[in-house]
Short mmCIF file of C-alpha atoms in Angstrom, two decimals:
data_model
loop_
_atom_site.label_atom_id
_atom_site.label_comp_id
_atom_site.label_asym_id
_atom_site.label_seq_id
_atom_site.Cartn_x
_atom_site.Cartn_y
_atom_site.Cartn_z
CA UNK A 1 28.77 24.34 -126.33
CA UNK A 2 32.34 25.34 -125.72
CA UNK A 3 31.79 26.98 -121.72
CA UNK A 4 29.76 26.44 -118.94
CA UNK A 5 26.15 27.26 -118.64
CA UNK A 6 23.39 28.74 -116.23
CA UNK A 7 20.42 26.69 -115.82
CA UNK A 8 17.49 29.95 -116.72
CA UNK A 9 14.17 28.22 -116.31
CA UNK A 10 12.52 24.30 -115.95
CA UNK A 11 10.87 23.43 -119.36
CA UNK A 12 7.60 21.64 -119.16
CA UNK A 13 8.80 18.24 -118.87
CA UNK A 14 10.77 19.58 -115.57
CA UNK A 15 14.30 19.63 -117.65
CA UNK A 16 16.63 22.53 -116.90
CA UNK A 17 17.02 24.85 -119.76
CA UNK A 18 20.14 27.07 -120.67
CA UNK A 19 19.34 30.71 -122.31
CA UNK A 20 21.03 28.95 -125.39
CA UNK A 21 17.95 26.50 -125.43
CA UNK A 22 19.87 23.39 -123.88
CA UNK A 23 18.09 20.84 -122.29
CA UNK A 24 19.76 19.40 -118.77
CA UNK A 25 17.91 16.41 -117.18
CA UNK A 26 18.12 17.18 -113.88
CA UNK A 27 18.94 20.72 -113.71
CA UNK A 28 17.29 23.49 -112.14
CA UNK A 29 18.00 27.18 -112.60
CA UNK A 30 21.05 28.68 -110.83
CA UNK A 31 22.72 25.23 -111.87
CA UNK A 32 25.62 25.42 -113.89
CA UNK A 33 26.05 22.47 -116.72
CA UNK A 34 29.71 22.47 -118.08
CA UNK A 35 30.40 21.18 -121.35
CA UNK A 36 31.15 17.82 -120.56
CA UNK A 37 27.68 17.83 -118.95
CA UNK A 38 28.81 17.90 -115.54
CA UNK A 39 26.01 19.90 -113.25
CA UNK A 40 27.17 22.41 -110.39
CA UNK A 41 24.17 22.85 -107.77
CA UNK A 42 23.54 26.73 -107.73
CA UNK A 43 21.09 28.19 -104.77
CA UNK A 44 17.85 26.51 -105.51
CA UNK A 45 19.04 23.01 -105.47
CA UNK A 46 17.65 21.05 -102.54
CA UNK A 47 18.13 17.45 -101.49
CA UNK A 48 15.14 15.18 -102.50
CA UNK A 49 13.18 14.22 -99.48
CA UNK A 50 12.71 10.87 -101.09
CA UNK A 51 15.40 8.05 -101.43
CA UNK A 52 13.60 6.85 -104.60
CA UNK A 53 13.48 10.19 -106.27
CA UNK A 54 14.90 10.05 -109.89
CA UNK A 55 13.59 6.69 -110.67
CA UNK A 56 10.50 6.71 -109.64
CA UNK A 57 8.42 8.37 -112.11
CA UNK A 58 5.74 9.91 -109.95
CA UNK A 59 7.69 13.03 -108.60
CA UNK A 60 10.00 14.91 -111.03
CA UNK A 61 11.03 18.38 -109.21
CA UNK A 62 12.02 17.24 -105.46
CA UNK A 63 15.56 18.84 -106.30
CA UNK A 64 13.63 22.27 -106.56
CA UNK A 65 12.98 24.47 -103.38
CA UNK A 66 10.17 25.87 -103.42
CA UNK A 67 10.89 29.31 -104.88
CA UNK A 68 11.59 26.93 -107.82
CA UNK A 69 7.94 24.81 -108.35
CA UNK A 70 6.08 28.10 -107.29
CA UNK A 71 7.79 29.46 -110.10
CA UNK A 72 6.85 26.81 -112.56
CA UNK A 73 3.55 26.29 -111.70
CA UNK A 74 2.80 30.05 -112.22
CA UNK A 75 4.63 30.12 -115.61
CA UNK A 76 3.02 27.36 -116.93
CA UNK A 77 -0.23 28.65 -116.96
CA UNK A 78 0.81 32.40 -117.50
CA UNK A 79 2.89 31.00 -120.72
CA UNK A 80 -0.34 28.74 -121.40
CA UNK A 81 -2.05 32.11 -121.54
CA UNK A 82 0.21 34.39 -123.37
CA UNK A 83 0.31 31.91 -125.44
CA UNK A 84 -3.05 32.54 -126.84
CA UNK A 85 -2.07 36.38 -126.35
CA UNK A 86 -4.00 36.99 -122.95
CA UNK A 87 -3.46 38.35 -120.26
CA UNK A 88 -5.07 38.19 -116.99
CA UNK A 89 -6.35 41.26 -115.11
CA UNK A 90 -5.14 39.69 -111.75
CA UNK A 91 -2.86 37.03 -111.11
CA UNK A 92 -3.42 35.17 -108.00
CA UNK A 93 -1.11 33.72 -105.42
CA UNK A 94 -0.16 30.08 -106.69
CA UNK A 95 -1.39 27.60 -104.58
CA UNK A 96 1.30 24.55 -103.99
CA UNK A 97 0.14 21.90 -101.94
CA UNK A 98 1.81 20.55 -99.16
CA UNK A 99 3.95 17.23 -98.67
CA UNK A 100 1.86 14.05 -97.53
CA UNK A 101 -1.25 15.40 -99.08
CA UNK A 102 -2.64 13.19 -101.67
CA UNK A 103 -5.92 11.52 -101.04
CA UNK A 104 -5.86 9.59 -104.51
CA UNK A 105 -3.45 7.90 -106.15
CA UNK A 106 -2.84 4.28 -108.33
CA UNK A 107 0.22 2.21 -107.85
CA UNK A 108 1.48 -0.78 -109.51
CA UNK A 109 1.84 -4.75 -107.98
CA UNK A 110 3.89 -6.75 -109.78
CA UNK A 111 5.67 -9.99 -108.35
CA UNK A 112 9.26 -9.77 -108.77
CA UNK A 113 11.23 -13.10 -108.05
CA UNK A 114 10.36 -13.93 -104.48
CA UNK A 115 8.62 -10.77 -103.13
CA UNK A 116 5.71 -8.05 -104.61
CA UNK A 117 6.92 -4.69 -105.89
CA UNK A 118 4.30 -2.17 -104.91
CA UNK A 119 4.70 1.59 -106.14
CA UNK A 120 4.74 3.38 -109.35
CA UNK A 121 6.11 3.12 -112.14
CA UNK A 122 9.36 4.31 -113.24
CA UNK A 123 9.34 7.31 -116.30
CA UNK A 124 9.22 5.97 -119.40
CA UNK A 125 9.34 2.21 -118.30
CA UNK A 126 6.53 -0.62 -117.04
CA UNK A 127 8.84 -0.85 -114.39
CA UNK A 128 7.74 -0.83 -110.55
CA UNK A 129 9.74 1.30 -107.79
CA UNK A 130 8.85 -0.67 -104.95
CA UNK A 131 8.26 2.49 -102.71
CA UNK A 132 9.89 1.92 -98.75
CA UNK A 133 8.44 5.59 -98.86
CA UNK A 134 5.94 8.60 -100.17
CA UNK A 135 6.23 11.67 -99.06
CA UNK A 136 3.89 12.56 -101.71
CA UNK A 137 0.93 10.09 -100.68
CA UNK A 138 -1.30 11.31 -97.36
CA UNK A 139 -0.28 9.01 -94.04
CA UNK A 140 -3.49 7.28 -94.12
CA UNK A 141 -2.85 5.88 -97.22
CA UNK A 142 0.80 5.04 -97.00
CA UNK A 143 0.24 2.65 -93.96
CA UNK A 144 -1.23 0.31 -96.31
CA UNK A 145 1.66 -0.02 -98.21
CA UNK A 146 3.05 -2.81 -96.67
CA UNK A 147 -0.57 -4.74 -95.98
CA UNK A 148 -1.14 -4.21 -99.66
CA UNK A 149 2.18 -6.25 -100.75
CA UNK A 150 0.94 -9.11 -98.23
CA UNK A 151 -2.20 -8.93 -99.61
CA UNK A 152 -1.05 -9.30 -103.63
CA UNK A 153 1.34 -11.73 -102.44
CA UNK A 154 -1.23 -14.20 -100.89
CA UNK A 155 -3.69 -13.56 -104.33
CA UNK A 156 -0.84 -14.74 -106.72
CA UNK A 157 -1.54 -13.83 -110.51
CA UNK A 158 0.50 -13.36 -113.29
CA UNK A 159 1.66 -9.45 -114.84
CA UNK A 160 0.69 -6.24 -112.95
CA UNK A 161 -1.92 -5.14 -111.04
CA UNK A 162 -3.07 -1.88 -110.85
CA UNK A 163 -3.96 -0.45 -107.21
CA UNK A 164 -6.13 2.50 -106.39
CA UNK A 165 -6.11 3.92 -103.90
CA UNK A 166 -8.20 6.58 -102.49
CA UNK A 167 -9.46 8.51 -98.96
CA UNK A 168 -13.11 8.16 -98.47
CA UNK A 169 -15.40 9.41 -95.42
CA UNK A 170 -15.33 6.03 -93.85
CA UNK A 171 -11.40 5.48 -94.91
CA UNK A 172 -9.39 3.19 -97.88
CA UNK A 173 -11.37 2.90 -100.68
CA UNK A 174 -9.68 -0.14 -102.73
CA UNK A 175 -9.77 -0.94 -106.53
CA UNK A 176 -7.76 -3.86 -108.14
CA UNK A 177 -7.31 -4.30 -111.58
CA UNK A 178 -5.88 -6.70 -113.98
CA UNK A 179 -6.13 -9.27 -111.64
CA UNK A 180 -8.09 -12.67 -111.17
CA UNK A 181 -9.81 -14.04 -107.64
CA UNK A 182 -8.49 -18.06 -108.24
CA UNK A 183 -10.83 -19.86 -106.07
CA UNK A 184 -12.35 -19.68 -103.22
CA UNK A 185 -9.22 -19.27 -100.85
CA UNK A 186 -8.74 -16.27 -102.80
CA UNK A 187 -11.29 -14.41 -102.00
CA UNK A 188 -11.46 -15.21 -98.46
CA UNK A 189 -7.92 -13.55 -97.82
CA UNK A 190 -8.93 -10.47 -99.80
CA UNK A 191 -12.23 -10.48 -97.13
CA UNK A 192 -9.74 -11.13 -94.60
CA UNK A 193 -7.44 -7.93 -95.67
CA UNK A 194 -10.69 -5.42 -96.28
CA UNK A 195 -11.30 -7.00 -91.77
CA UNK A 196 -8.03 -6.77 -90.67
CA UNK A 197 -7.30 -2.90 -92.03
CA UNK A 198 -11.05 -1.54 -91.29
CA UNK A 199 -11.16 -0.81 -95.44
CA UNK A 200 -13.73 1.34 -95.87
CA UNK A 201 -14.62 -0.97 -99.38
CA UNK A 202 -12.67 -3.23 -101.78
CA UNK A 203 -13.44 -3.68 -105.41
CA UNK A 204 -12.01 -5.46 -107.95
CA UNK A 205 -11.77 -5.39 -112.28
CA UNK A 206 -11.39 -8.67 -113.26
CA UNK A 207 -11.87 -7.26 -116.59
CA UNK A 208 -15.80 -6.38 -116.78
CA UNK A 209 -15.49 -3.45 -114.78
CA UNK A 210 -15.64 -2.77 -110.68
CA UNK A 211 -17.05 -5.63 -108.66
CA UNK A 212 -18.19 -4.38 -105.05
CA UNK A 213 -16.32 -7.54 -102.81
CA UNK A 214 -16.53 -5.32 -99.18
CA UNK A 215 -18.83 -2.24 -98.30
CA UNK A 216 -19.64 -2.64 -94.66
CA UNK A 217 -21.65 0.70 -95.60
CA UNK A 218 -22.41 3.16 -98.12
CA UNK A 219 -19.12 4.90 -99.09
CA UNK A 220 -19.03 8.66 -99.36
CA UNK A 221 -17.34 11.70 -99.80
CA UNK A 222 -18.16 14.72 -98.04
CA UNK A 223 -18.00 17.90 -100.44
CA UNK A 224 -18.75 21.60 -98.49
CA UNK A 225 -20.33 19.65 -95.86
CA UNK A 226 -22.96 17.19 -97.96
CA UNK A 227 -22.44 13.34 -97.86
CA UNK A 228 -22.16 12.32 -101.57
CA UNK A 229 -22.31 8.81 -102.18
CA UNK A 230 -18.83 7.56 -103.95
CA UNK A 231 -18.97 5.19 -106.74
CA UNK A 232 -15.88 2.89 -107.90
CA UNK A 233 -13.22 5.28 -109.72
CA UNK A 234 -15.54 8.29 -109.11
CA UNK A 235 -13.51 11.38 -109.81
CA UNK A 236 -11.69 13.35 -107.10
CA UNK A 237 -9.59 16.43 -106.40
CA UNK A 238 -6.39 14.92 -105.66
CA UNK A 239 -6.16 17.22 -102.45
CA UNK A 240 -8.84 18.82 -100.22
CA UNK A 241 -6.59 21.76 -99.58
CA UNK A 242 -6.77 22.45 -103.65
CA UNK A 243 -9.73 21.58 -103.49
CA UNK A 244 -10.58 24.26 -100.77
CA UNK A 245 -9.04 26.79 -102.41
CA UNK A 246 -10.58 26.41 -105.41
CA UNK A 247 -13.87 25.91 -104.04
CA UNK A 248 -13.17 29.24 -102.51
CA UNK A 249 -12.29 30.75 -105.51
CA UNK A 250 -15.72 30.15 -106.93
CA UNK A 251 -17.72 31.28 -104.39
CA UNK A 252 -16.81 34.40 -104.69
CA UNK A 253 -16.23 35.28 -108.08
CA UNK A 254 -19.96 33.81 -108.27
CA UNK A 255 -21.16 35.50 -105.50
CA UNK A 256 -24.54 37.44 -105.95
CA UNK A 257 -25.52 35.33 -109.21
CA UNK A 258 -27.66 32.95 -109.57
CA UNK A 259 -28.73 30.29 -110.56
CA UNK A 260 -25.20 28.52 -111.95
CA UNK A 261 -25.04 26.06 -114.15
CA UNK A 262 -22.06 23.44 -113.26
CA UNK A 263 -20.87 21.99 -116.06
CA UNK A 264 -18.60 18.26 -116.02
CA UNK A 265 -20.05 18.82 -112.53
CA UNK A 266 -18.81 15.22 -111.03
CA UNK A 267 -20.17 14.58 -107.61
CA UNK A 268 -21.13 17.88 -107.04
CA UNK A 269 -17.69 19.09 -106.10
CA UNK A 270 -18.77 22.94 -107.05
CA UNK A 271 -22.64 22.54 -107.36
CA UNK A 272 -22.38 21.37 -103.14
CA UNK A 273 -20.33 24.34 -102.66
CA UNK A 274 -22.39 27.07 -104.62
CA UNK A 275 -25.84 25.37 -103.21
CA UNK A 276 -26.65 27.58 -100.14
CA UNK A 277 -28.45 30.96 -101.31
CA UNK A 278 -28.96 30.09 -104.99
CA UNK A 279 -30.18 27.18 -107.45
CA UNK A 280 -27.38 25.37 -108.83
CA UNK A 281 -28.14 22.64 -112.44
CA UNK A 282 -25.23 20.06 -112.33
CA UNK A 283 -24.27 18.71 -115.30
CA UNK A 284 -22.36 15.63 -115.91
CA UNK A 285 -22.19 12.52 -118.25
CA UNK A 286 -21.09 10.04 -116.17
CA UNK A 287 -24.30 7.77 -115.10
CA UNK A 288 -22.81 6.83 -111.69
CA UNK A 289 -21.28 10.09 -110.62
CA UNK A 290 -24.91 11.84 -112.14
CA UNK A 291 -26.94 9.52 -109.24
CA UNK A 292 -24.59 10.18 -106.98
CA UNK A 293 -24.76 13.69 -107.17
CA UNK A 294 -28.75 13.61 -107.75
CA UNK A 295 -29.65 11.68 -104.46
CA UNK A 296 -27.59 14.34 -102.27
CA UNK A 297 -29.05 16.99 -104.12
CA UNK A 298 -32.56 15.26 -102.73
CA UNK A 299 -31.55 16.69 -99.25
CA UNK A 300 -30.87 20.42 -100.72
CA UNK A 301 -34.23 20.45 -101.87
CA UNK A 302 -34.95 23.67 -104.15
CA UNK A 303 -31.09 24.06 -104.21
CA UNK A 304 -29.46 21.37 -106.58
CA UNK A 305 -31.25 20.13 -109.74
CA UNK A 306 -29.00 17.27 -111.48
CA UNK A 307 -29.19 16.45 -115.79
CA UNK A 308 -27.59 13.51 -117.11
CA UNK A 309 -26.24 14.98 -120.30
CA UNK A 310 -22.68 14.22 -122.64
CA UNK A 311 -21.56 17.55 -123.12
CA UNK A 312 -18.88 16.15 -125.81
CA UNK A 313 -21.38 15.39 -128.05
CA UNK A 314 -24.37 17.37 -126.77
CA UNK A 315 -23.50 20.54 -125.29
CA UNK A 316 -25.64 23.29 -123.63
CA UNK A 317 -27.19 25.78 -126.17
CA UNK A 318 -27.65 29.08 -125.92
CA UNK A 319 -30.96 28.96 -125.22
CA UNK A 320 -30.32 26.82 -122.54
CA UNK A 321 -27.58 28.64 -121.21
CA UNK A 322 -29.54 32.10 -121.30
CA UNK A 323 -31.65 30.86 -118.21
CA UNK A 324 -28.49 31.46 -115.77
CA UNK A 325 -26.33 33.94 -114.54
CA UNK A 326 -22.97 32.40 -114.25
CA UNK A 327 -21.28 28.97 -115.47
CA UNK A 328 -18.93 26.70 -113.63
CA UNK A 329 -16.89 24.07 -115.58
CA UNK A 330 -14.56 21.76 -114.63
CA UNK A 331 -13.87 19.35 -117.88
CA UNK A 332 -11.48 16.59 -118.43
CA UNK A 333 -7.94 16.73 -119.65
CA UNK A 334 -8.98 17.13 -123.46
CA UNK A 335 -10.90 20.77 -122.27
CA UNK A 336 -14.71 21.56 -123.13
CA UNK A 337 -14.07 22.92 -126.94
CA UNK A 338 -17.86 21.99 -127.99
CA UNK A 339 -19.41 23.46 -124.69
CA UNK A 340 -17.47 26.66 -124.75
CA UNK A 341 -18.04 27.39 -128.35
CA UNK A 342 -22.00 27.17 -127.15
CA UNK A 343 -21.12 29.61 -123.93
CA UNK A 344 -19.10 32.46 -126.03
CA UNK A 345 -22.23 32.30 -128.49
CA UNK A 346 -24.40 32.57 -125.23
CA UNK A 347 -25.49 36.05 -123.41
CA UNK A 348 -23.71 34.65 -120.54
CA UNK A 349 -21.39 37.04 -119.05
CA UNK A 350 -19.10 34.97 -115.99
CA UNK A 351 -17.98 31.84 -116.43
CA UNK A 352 -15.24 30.14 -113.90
CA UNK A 353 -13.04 27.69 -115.66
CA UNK A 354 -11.03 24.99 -113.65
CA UNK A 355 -8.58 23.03 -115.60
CA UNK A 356 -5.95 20.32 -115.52
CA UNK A 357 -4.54 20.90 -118.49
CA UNK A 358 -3.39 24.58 -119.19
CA UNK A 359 -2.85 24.02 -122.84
CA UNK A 360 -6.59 23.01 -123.57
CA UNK A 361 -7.77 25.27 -121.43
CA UNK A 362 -5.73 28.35 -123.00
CA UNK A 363 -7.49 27.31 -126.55
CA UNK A 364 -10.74 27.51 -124.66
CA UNK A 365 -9.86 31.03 -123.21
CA UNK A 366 -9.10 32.32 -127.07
CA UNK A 367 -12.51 31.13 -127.50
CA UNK A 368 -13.63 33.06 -125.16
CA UNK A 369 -11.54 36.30 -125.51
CA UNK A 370 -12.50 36.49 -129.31
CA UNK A 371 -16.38 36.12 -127.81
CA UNK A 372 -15.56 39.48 -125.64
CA UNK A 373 -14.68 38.15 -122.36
CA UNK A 374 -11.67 39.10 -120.61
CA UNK A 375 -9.62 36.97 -118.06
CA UNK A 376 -10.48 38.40 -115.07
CA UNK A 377 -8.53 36.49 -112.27
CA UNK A 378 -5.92 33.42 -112.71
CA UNK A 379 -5.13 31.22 -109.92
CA UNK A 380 -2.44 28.35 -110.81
CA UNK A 381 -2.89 25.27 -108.73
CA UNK A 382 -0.16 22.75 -108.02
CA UNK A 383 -1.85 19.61 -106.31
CA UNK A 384 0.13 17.57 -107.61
CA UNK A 385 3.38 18.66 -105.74
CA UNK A 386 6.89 17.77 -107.14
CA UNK A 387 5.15 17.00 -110.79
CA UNK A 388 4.94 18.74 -113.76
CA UNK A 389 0.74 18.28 -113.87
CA UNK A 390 -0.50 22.15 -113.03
CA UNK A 391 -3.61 22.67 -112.60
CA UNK A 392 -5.70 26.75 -112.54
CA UNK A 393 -8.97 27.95 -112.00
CA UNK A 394 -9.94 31.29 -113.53
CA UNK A 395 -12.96 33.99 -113.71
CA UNK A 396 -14.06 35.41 -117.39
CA UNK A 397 -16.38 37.96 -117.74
CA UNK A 398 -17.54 40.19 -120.29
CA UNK A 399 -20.09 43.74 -120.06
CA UNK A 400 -23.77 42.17 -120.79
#
């Protein structure tokens, strides 16, 4: 490069990219790199609200205002799309969500010379950030930042252990992982932590899954006003205001059909929502989050029917899929290839996707177009604020 550059657009990873394809860590369009590599802040530069930002490797955009991550949200998933060579009919507002937000997250313990690093870890590295601050995590989890480093200070241990962390009706839901109870001493100060902060439960891998240590009472998780009971590690949105407007989203581009069929349904995160004035099947693999979601469909009697079924390996058929209306899926990271192959050879004729991952769910859509659907409506989601994880829920329909 023998001049100076303008920063055009983030790539995927978050780096700044030049319209000569150059890739500038830490650059944001409207910077301008010079040829030494020197950057120039241009207008949508802001100061990080976080101290630890650009070692920590939880946030990557906090130097972007938020013209900037509205921006790459939304081209993510258009790209994702066009892509494929689709586009959508309407494109929806992108959703951002706010600062202080997260209800969910896992951190890192690690003892480092005399005191416990808590936080997570840095990009590329096993390293931890011990956090002094979050302005990512929701306040009711952050206060327990500092009880949680007392707490894996007392238990001792060797290497890291993993913390999750999430919000829960009754309040902190607690799993530890990688990490032993030595004696009975132990255990008593981890009862004496899940007291002293009112935890709502405690568990701990010791490496044979979840043990249940403290559960004063059942925990749950209230979804579009049902009480869902909330196993260990059970999946969740990692914001209710995404998850609102999503939820929203569904309801109505489904309105008027029924019954649904929700598909990698969870706990019931769509199926509680889409309950009232139709019959809803939820459809999920996962044994725990399946009973969960079956006993508070047992108080929406004639509403929510549940079937414990891998949809991987066993999809929906057609025939089974020609009994509903409409189809709701919400599938892991890796999409729902096997499922949708089954709905474009369906008579179905509306099916709302949510993804986390726009690139699986773009091969999905091709699926689909090729089938004769067309992308109706696109909504890109950005829960997870100042990261480059987008999220989108969209409506496909074809003429029946």
């Amino acid at each position: 490069m023998s001049e100076a550059e303008t920063i055009s657009r983030l790539a995927a990873k978050g780096d700044g990219v030049t319209q000569s394809g150059r890739h500038v860590k830490g650059a944001v369009p409207g910077d301008v790199v010079s040829e030494d590599g020197t950057i120039a802040a241009g207008p949508h530069r802001i100061e990080p609200s976080c101290n630890h930002f650009g070692t920590c490797g939880g946030c990557q955009l906090q130097h972007a205002d938020e013209e900037t991550l509205r921006a790459f949200v939304t081209d993510r998933v258009v790209n994702a799309a066009r892509g494929q060579g689709i586009e959508p009919d309407r494109l929806l507002d992108t959703h951002l969500s706010p600062p202080t937000s997260r209800r969910r997250a896992t951190l890192h313990a690690a003892r480092l010379q005399n005191r416990i690093a808590l936080g997570f870890r840095e990009a590329g590295s096993h390293r931890i950030v011990d956090l002094v601050q979050c302005p990512i995590l929701a306040p009711k989890l952050a206060q327990y930042l500092s009880p949680l480093r007392d707490l894996v200070c007392t238990l001792g241990g060797k290497g890291a252990v993993d913390v999750g962390l999430s919000l829960c009706d009754q309040g902190l839901d607690l799993n530890l992982g990688h990490i032993e109870l030595d004696g009975l001493v132990a255990t008593e100060k981890l009862l004496d932590f899940a007291r002293d902060t009112k935890a709502a439960r405690v568990s701990m891998d010791q490496g044979f899954g979840p043990d249940i240590v403290w559960e004063p009472e059942p925990v749950t998780i209230t979804l579009s006003g049902m009480p869902v009971l909330m196993p260990v590690g059970a999946f969740l949105q990692a914001t209710r205001d995404a998850e609102k407007r999503m939820v929203a989203d569904a309801r109505a581009w489904l309105k008027g059909s029924s019954p649904v069929v929700d598909l990698f349904a969870g706990l019931g995160t769509f199926a509680m929502a889409l309950r009232e004035g139709r019959k809803v099947l939820a459809v999920e693999a996962d044994r725990a989050a399946h009973l969960a979601c079956k006993a508070a469909a047992a108080r929406a009697p004639g509403q929510i029917f549940t079937l414990h079924r891998d949809l991987f390996r066993n999809p929906l058929q057609p025939s089974e899929l020609e009994r509903f209306a409409a189809a709701v899926l919400d599938p892991p990271r890796a999409g729902a290839k096997a499922q949708i192959a089954q709905i474009a050879a369906s008579d179905l004729s509306r099916v709302v996707y949510v993804s986390c991952n726009p690139s699986s769910w773009s091969r999905d859509a091709a699926t689909l177009v090729e089938a004769g659907f067309k992308l109706e409506e696109l909504r890109p989601v950005g829960q997870f604020r100042w990261s480059t994880h987008v999220e989108l829920v969209s409506l496909f329909t074809r003429s029946s």
